[in-house]
Amino acid sequence: MSGFATHRQRVHDVRLTPRARHANLRTCVVMFAPYGFRATYHHLCVSAGVPGDLAADPLSLVRAVEELGAARQLWLADEAAYSALRRREKAAGRRYVPDDHHRPARRRGPGGSLALCPDPGFHPGGPLPAVVARLLAAEPSSACPACDGRAGTTRWFTGHEEHDLCARCGITLGARPVGPDARVARERHERWLAVWRRTG
């Protein structure tokens, strides 16, 4: 499978159709989705102004992939720094990771997300690199790794799970299986299709 850089280049390739460039953006989001695939995709479409008709503004795809790429560079730097730290610790004889080891970037939600947002339309505001920087720097004890967490929580039901979301930024702070509820699951799926098609 081609890597992130290859698909990023293809998003820039004006010889490809807007649809093909969009498919490559999608692959980039599959490879790095800080909020989970759906919420990250929604964030990029809103932030970059990706229209329903891709031919109307193909440069929006470039803006989206560049924002994602800048956030990914922060994550890669954090991963490299942690790997170097662990190599030094192992060389010094510390083979295990202490319980108090500050490693917020190791907190991963489903699908490798840094902070899962199960409602695709409800996620942290602001540029993705700025939010990823906050997530990487967050203390493990923080109520919400993306914001101050003082807004309390709200619930989001997927049709299979109930999530406690940060009421300010939409990051899940906990989840439990509930249901299933086919009607809610169908409504959530239809809502996702509107996000995917950039029609709502």
Coordinates of N, CA, C and O in Angstrom, one line a residue, residues 50-194:
V50 N -14.5 22.3 1.2 CA -14.6 21.3 0.1 C -16.1 21.3 -0.3 O -17.0 21.0 0.5
P51 N -16.4 21.7 -1.6 CA -17.8 21.7 -2.0 C -18.4 20.4 -2.4 O -17.6 19.4 -2.6
G52 N -19.7 20.3 -2.5 CA -20.3 19.0 -2.9 C -19.9 18.7 -4.4 O -19.6 17.5 -4.7
D53 N -19.8 19.7 -5.2 CA -19.2 19.5 -6.6 C -17.7 19.8 -6.5 O -17.3 20.9 -6.5
L54 N -17.0 18.7 -6.5 CA -15.5 18.8 -6.3 C -14.9 19.7 -7.5 O -13.9 20.3 -7.2
A55 N -15.5 19.6 -8.7 CA -14.9 20.4 -9.8 C -15.0 21.9 -9.6 O -14.3 22.6 -10.2
A56 N -15.9 22.3 -8.7 CA -16.1 23.7 -8.4 C -14.9 24.4 -7.7 O -14.6 25.6 -7.9
D57 N -14.2 23.6 -6.9 CA -13.0 24.1 -6.2 C -12.0 22.9 -5.9 O -11.9 22.5 -4.7
P58 N -11.3 22.4 -6.9 CA -10.4 21.3 -6.6 C -9.3 21.7 -5.7 O -8.7 20.8 -5.0
L59 N -8.9 23.0 -5.6 CA -7.9 23.4 -4.7 C -8.2 23.2 -3.2 O -7.4 23.2 -2.3
S60 N -9.6 23.1 -3.0 CA -10.0 22.9 -1.6 C -9.4 21.5 -1.1 O -9.1 21.4 0.1
L61 N -9.3 20.6 -2.0 CA -8.7 19.3 -1.6 C -7.2 19.4 -1.2 O -6.8 18.8 -0.2
V62 N -6.5 20.3 -1.9 CA -5.1 20.6 -1.5 C -5.1 21.3 -0.1 O -4.3 20.9 0.7
R63 N -6.0 22.2 0.1 CA -6.0 22.9 1.4 C -6.3 21.9 2.5 O -5.6 21.9 3.6
A64 N -7.2 21.0 2.3 CA -7.5 19.9 3.3 C -6.4 19.0 3.6 O -6.0 18.8 4.7
V65 N -5.7 18.5 2.5 CA -4.6 17.6 2.7 C -3.4 18.2 3.4 O -2.7 17.6 4.2
E66 N -3.2 19.5 3.1 CA -2.1 20.2 3.7 C -2.3 20.5 5.2 O -1.4 20.4 6.0
E67 N -3.6 20.8 5.6 CA -3.9 20.9 7.0 C -3.7 19.6 7.7 O -3.1 19.5 8.8
L68 N -4.2 18.5 7.1 CA -4.0 17.2 7.7 C -2.5 16.8 7.8 O -2.1 16.3 8.8
G69 N -1.8 17.1 6.7 CA -0.3 16.8 6.7 C 0.4 17.6 7.8 O 1.4 17.0 8.4
A70 N 0.1 18.8 8.0 CA 0.7 19.6 9.0 C 0.5 19.0 10.4 O 1.4 19.0 11.3
A71 N -0.7 18.6 10.7 CA -1.1 18.0 12.0 C -0.3 16.6 12.1 O 0.2 16.3 13.2
R72 N -0.2 15.9 11.0 CA 0.5 14.6 11.1 C 2.0 14.8 11.3 O 2.6 14.0 12.0
Q73 N 2.6 15.9 10.8 CA 4.0 16.1 11.1 C 4.2 16.3 12.6 O 5.2 15.8 13.2
L74 N 3.3 17.0 13.3 CA 3.4 17.1 14.8 C 3.4 15.8 15.5 O 4.1 15.5 16.4
W75 N 2.4 15.0 15.0 CA 2.3 13.6 15.6 C 3.5 12.8 15.3 O 4.0 12.1 16.2
L76 N 4.1 12.8 14.1 CA 5.3 12.1 13.8 C 6.5 12.5 14.6 O 7.3 11.7 15.1
A77 N 6.6 13.8 14.8 CA 7.7 14.3 15.7 C 7.5 13.8 17.1 O 8.5 13.5 17.8
D78 N 6.3 13.8 17.6 CA 6.1 13.3 18.9 C 6.4 11.8 19.1 O 7.0 11.4 20.0
E79 N 6.0 11.1 18.0 CA 6.3 9.6 18.0 C 7.8 9.4 18.0 O 8.3 8.5 18.7
A80 N 8.5 10.2 17.2 CA 10.0 10.0 17.1 C 10.7 10.4 18.4 O 11.6 9.7 18.9
A81 N 10.2 11.5 19.1 CA 10.7 11.9 20.4 C 10.5 10.8 21.4 O 11.4 10.5 22.2
Y82 N 9.3 10.2 21.4 CA 9.0 9.1 22.4 C 9.9 7.9 22.1 O 10.4 7.3 23.0
S83 N 10.1 7.5 20.8 CA 10.9 6.4 20.5 C 12.3 6.6 21.0 O 13.0 5.7 21.5
A84 N 12.9 7.8 20.8 CA 14.2 8.1 21.2 C 14.3 8.0 22.7 O 15.3 7.5 23.3
L85 N 13.3 8.5 23.4 CA 13.3 8.5 24.9 C 13.3 7.0 25.4 O 14.1 6.6 26.3
R86 N 12.5 6.2 24.7 CA 12.4 4.8 25.2 C 13.7 4.0 24.9 O 14.2 3.2 25.6
R87 N 14.4 4.4 23.7 CA 15.7 3.8 23.5 C 16.7 4.2 24.6 O 17.5 3.3 25.0
R88 N 16.7 5.4 25.0 CA 17.6 5.9 26.1 C 17.3 5.2 27.4 O 18.2 4.7 28.1
E89 N 16.0 5.0 27.7 CA 15.6 4.4 28.9 C 16.0 2.9 28.9 O 16.5 2.4 29.9
K90 N 15.8 2.2 27.8 CA 16.2 0.8 27.7 C 17.7 0.6 27.8 O 18.1 -0.3 28.4
A91 N 18.4 1.5 27.2 CA 19.9 1.5 27.3 C 20.3 1.7 28.7 O 21.4 1.1 29.1
A92 N 19.5 2.4 29.5 CA 19.9 2.6 30.9 C 19.3 1.5 31.8 O 19.4 1.6 33.0
G93 N 18.7 0.5 31.2 CA 18.2 -0.6 32.0 C 16.7 -0.6 32.4 O 16.2 -1.4 33.0
R94 N 16.0 0.5 32.0 CA 14.6 0.6 32.3 C 13.8 0.1 31.1 O 13.5 0.8 30.2
R95 N 13.5 -1.2 31.2 CA 12.8 -1.9 30.1 C 11.3 -1.7 30.1 O 10.6 -2.0 29.1
Y96 N 10.7 -1.4 31.2 CA 9.3 -1.3 31.3 C 8.9 0.2 31.3 O 9.7 1.1 31.6
V97 N 7.6 0.5 31.0 CA 7.1 1.9 31.0 C 6.5 2.1 32.3 O 5.5 1.5 32.7
P98 N 7.0 3.1 33.1 CA 6.4 3.3 34.4 C 4.9 3.8 34.3 O 4.5 4.4 33.3
D99 N 4.1 3.5 35.3 CA 2.7 4.0 35.3 C 2.5 5.5 35.2 O 1.6 5.9 34.6
D100 N 3.5 6.2 35.7 CA 3.4 7.7 35.7 C 4.1 8.3 34.5 O 4.2 9.5 34.4
H101 N 4.4 7.5 33.5 CA 5.1 8.0 32.3 C 4.2 8.9 31.6 O 3.1 8.5 31.2
H102 N 4.6 10.1 31.3 CA 3.8 11.1 30.6 C 3.8 10.8 29.2 O 4.7 11.0 28.4
R103 N 2.6 10.2 28.7 CA 2.5 9.8 27.3 C 1.1 10.0 26.8 O 0.4 9.0 26.5
P104 N 0.7 11.3 26.8 CA -0.7 11.5 26.3 C -0.9 11.0 24.9 O -2.0 10.6 24.5
A105 N 0.1 11.1 24.0 CA -0.1 10.7 22.6 C -0.3 9.2 22.5 O -0.8 8.7 21.5
R106 N 0.0 8.4 23.5 CA -0.3 7.0 23.5 C -1.8 6.7 23.8 O -2.3 5.6 23.6
R107 N -2.5 7.7 24.2 CA -4.0 7.5 24.4 C -4.6 7.5 23.0 O -4.6 8.5 22.3
R108 N -5.1 6.4 22.7 CA -5.7 6.2 21.4 C -7.1 5.7 21.5 O -7.4 4.8 22.2
G109 N -8.0 6.3 20.7 CA -9.3 5.8 20.6 C -9.4 4.7 19.5 O -8.4 4.4 18.9
P110 N -10.6 4.3 19.2 CA -10.8 3.3 18.2 C -10.2 3.8 16.9 O -10.4 5.0 16.5
G111 N -9.6 3.0 16.1 CA -9.1 3.4 14.8 C -7.8 4.2 14.9 O -7.4 4.8 13.9
G112 N -7.2 4.2 16.0 CA -5.9 5.0 16.2 C -6.1 6.5 16.4 O -5.2 7.3 16.3
S113 N -7.4 6.9 16.6 CA -7.6 8.4 16.8 C -6.9 8.9 18.1 O -6.8 8.2 19.1
L114 N -6.5 10.1 18.0 CA -6.0 10.8 19.2 C -7.1 11.1 20.2 O -6.9 11.1 21.4
A115 N -8.2 11.5 19.7 CA -9.4 11.9 20.5 C -10.6 11.6 19.7 O -11.0 12.5 18.8
L116 N -11.3 10.5 19.9 CA -12.4 10.1 19.1 C -13.6 11.0 19.3 O -14.0 11.4 20.4
C117 N -14.2 11.5 18.1 CA -15.4 12.3 18.1 C -16.4 11.4 17.4 O -16.4 11.4 16.1
P118 N -17.3 10.7 18.1 CA -18.2 9.8 17.4 C -19.3 10.5 16.6 O -19.8 9.9 15.6
D119 N -19.7 11.8 16.9 CA -20.6 12.5 16.1 C -19.8 13.3 15.1 O -19.0 14.2 15.4
P120 N -19.9 12.9 13.8 CA -19.0 13.5 12.8 C -19.1 15.0 12.7 O -18.1 15.7 12.4
G121 N -20.2 15.6 13.1 CA -20.4 17.0 13.0 C -20.0 17.8 14.2 O -20.1 19.0 14.3
F122 N -19.5 17.1 15.3 CA -19.2 17.8 16.5 C -17.8 17.4 16.9 O -17.5 16.3 17.4
H123 N -16.9 18.3 16.7 CA -15.4 18.0 17.0 C -14.8 19.4 17.4 O -15.4 20.4 17.2
P124 N -13.6 19.3 17.9 CA -12.9 20.6 18.3 C -12.8 21.6 17.1 O -12.7 21.2 15.9
G125 N -13.0 22.9 17.4 CA -12.8 23.9 16.4 C -11.4 24.3 16.3 O -10.5 23.9 17.1
G126 N -11.1 25.2 15.3 CA -9.7 25.6 15.1 C -9.0 24.8 14.2 O -9.4 23.6 13.9
P127 N -7.8 25.2 13.7 CA -7.0 24.4 12.8 C -6.6 23.1 13.4 O -6.2 23.0 14.6
L128 N -6.6 22.1 12.6 CA -6.2 20.7 13.1 C -4.8 20.7 13.7 O -4.7 20.0 14.8
P129 N -3.8 21.3 13.2 CA -2.5 21.3 13.8 C -2.5 21.8 15.2 O -1.8 21.3 16.1
A130 N -3.3 22.9 15.5 CA -3.3 23.5 16.8 C -4.0 22.6 17.8 O -3.6 22.4 18.9
V131 N -5.1 21.9 17.3 CA -5.7 20.9 18.2 C -4.8 19.7 18.5 O -4.7 19.3 19.7
V132 N -4.2 19.2 17.5 CA -3.3 18.0 17.7 C -2.2 18.4 18.6 O -1.8 17.6 19.5
A133 N -1.6 19.6 18.5 CA -0.6 20.1 19.5 C -1.1 20.1 20.9 O -0.4 19.6 21.8
R134 N -2.4 20.5 21.1 CA -3.0 20.5 22.4 C -3.1 19.0 22.9 O -2.9 18.7 24.1
L135 N -3.6 18.2 22.0 CA -3.8 16.7 22.4 C -2.5 16.1 22.8 O -2.4 15.3 23.8
L136 N -1.4 16.4 22.1 CA -0.1 15.8 22.4 C 0.5 16.3 23.7 O 1.2 15.6 24.4
A137 N 0.1 17.6 24.0 CA 0.7 18.2 25.2 C -0.2 18.0 26.5 O 0.2 18.3 27.6
A138 N -1.4 17.4 26.3 CA -2.3 17.3 27.4 C -1.8 16.4 28.5 O -1.2 15.4 28.2
E139 N -2.1 16.8 29.7 CA -1.8 15.9 30.9 C -2.7 14.8 30.9 O -3.9 14.9 30.6
P140 N -2.2 13.6 31.3 CA -3.1 12.4 31.3 C -4.3 12.6 32.3 O -5.4 12.0 32.0
S141 N -4.2 13.4 33.3 CA -5.3 13.6 34.2 C -6.3 14.7 33.7 O -7.3 14.9 34.4
S142 N -6.1 15.3 32.6 CA -7.0 16.4 32.2 C -8.4 15.8 31.9 O -8.5 14.7 31.3
A143 N -9.4 16.5 32.2 CA -10.8 16.1 32.0 C -11.0 15.9 30.5 O -11.7 14.9 30.1
C144 N -10.6 16.8 29.7 CA -10.7 16.7 28.2 C -9.3 17.1 27.7 O -8.9 18.2 28.0
P145 N -8.7 16.2 26.8 CA -7.4 16.6 26.3 C -7.3 17.7 25.3 O -6.3 18.2 25.0
A146 N -8.5 18.1 24.8 CA -8.5 19.2 23.8 C -8.9 20.5 24.3 O -8.6 21.5 23.7
C147 N -9.6 20.6 25.4 CA -10.1 21.8 26.0 C -10.0 21.8 27.5 O -9.6 20.8 28.0
D148 N -10.5 22.8 28.1 CA -10.4 22.8 29.6 C -11.4 21.8 30.3 O -11.3 21.5 31.4
G149 N -12.4 21.3 29.5 CA -13.3 20.4 30.0 C -14.3 20.9 31.0 O -14.9 20.1 31.8
R150 N -14.5 22.2 31.1 CA -15.4 22.8 32.1 C -16.8 22.8 31.7 O -17.7 23.3 32.5
A151 N -17.1 22.5 30.5 CA -18.5 22.6 29.9 C -19.3 21.4 30.3 O -20.5 21.4 30.0
G152 N -18.8 20.4 31.0 CA -19.5 19.2 31.3 C -19.6 18.3 30.2 O -18.8 18.3 29.2
T153 N -20.6 17.4 30.2 CA -20.7 16.3 29.2 C -22.1 16.3 28.6 O -23.1 16.8 29.2
T154 N -22.2 15.7 27.4 CA -23.5 15.5 26.8 C -23.4 14.1 26.2 O -22.3 13.5 26.0
R155 N -24.6 13.5 26.0 CA -24.6 12.1 25.5 C -24.9 12.0 24.0 O -25.6 12.8 23.4
W156 N -24.3 11.0 23.4 CA -24.5 10.8 22.0 C -24.7 9.3 21.8 O -23.8 8.5 22.2
F157 N -25.8 8.9 21.2 CA -26.1 7.5 21.0 C -25.9 7.1 19.5 O -26.5 7.8 18.6
T158 N -25.1 6.2 19.2 CA -24.8 5.8 17.9 C -25.8 4.8 17.3 O -25.8 4.5 16.1
G159 N -26.6 4.2 18.2 CA -27.5 3.1 17.8 C -26.9 1.8 18.3 O -27.7 0.8 18.4
H160 N -25.7 1.8 18.8 CA -25.0 0.6 19.4 C -24.3 1.0 20.7 O -24.2 0.1 21.5
E161 N -23.8 2.2 20.8 CA -23.1 2.7 21.9 C -23.6 4.0 22.4 O -24.0 4.8 21.5
E162 N -23.5 4.3 23.7 CA -23.8 5.6 24.2 C -22.5 6.2 24.7 O -21.7 5.6 25.4
H163 N -22.2 7.4 24.1 CA -20.9 8.1 24.5 C -21.2 9.3 25.4 O -22.2 10.0 25.2
D164 N -20.3 9.5 26.3 CA -20.3 10.8 27.1 C -19.3 11.7 26.4 O -18.1 11.4 26.3
L165 N -19.8 12.7 25.7 CA -19.0 13.7 25.0 C -18.7 14.9 25.8 O -19.5 15.4 26.6
C166 N -17.5 15.5 25.6 CA -17.2 16.8 26.1 C -18.2 17.7 25.5 O -18.3 17.8 24.2
A167 N -19.0 18.5 26.3 CA -20.0 19.3 25.7 C -19.5 20.5 25.0 O -20.2 21.1 24.2
R168 N -18.2 20.8 25.1 CA -17.6 21.9 24.4 C -17.0 21.5 23.1 O -17.1 22.2 22.1
C169 N -16.3 20.3 23.0 CA -15.6 20.0 21.8 C -16.0 18.6 21.2 O -15.4 18.3 20.1
G170 N -16.8 17.8 21.8 CA -17.3 16.6 21.2 C -16.5 15.4 21.3 O -16.8 14.3 20.8
I171 N -15.3 15.5 22.0 CA -14.5 14.3 22.2 C -15.2 13.3 23.2 O -15.7 13.7 24.2
T172 N -15.1 12.0 22.9 CA -15.7 11.1 23.8 C -14.8 10.9 25.0 O -13.6 10.7 24.9
L173 N -15.5 10.9 26.2 CA -14.8 10.8 27.4 C -15.1 9.4 28.1 O -14.6 9.0 29.1
G174 N -16.0 8.7 27.4 CA -16.3 7.3 27.9 C -17.5 6.8 27.0 O -18.2 7.6 26.4
A175 N -17.6 5.5 26.9 CA -18.6 4.9 26.1 C -19.0 3.5 26.7 O -18.2 2.9 27.4
R176 N -20.3 3.2 26.4 CA -20.8 1.9 26.9 C -21.7 1.3 25.9 O -22.5 2.1 25.3
P177 N -21.8 0.0 25.7 CA -22.7 -0.6 24.8 C -24.1 -0.4 25.3 O -24.4 -0.6 26.4
V178 N -25.0 0.0 24.4 CA -26.4 0.2 24.6 C -27.2 -0.2 23.4 O -26.7 0.1 22.3
G179 N -28.3 -0.8 23.5 CA -29.1 -1.0 22.3 C -29.0 -2.5 21.9 O -29.0 -3.4 22.7
P180 N -29.1 -2.8 20.6 CA -29.1 -1.9 19.5 C -30.4 -1.2 19.2 O -31.5 -1.8 19.6
D181 N -30.4 -0.1 18.5 CA -31.6 0.6 18.1 C -31.4 0.8 16.6 O -30.7 1.7 16.1
A182 N -32.1 0.1 15.7 CA -32.0 0.1 14.3 C -32.4 1.5 13.7 O -31.8 2.0 12.8
R183 N -33.4 2.1 14.3 CA -33.9 3.4 13.8 C -32.8 4.5 14.0 O -32.5 5.2 13.1
V184 N -32.2 4.5 15.2 CA -31.1 5.5 15.4 C -29.9 5.2 14.6 O -29.3 6.1 14.0
A185 N -29.5 3.9 14.5 CA -28.4 3.6 13.6 C -28.6 4.0 12.2 O -27.7 4.5 11.5
R186 N -29.8 3.8 11.7 CA -30.1 4.3 10.3 C -30.1 5.8 10.2 O -29.5 6.3 9.2
E187 N -30.6 6.5 11.2 CA -30.5 8.0 11.1 C -29.0 8.4 11.2 O -28.7 9.4 10.4
R188 N -28.2 7.8 12.0 CA -26.8 8.2 12.1 C -26.1 7.9 10.7 O -25.3 8.6 10.3
H189 N -26.5 6.8 10.1 CA -25.9 6.4 8.8 C -26.3 7.4 7.7 O -25.4 7.9 6.9
E190 N -27.5 7.8 7.7 CA -28.0 8.8 6.7 C -27.3 10.2 7.0 O -26.9 10.9 6.0
R191 N -27.1 10.5 8.2 CA -26.4 11.8 8.5 C -24.9 11.7 8.0 O -24.4 12.6 7.5
W192 N -24.3 10.5 8.2 CA -22.9 10.4 7.7 C -22.9 10.5 6.2 O -22.0 11.1 5.7
L193 N -23.8 9.9 5.5 CA -23.8 10.0 4.1 C -23.9 11.4 3.6 O -23.3 11.8 2.6
A194 N -24.7 12.3 4.3 CA -24.8 13.7 4.0 C -23.4 14.4 4.2 O -23.0 15.2 3.4

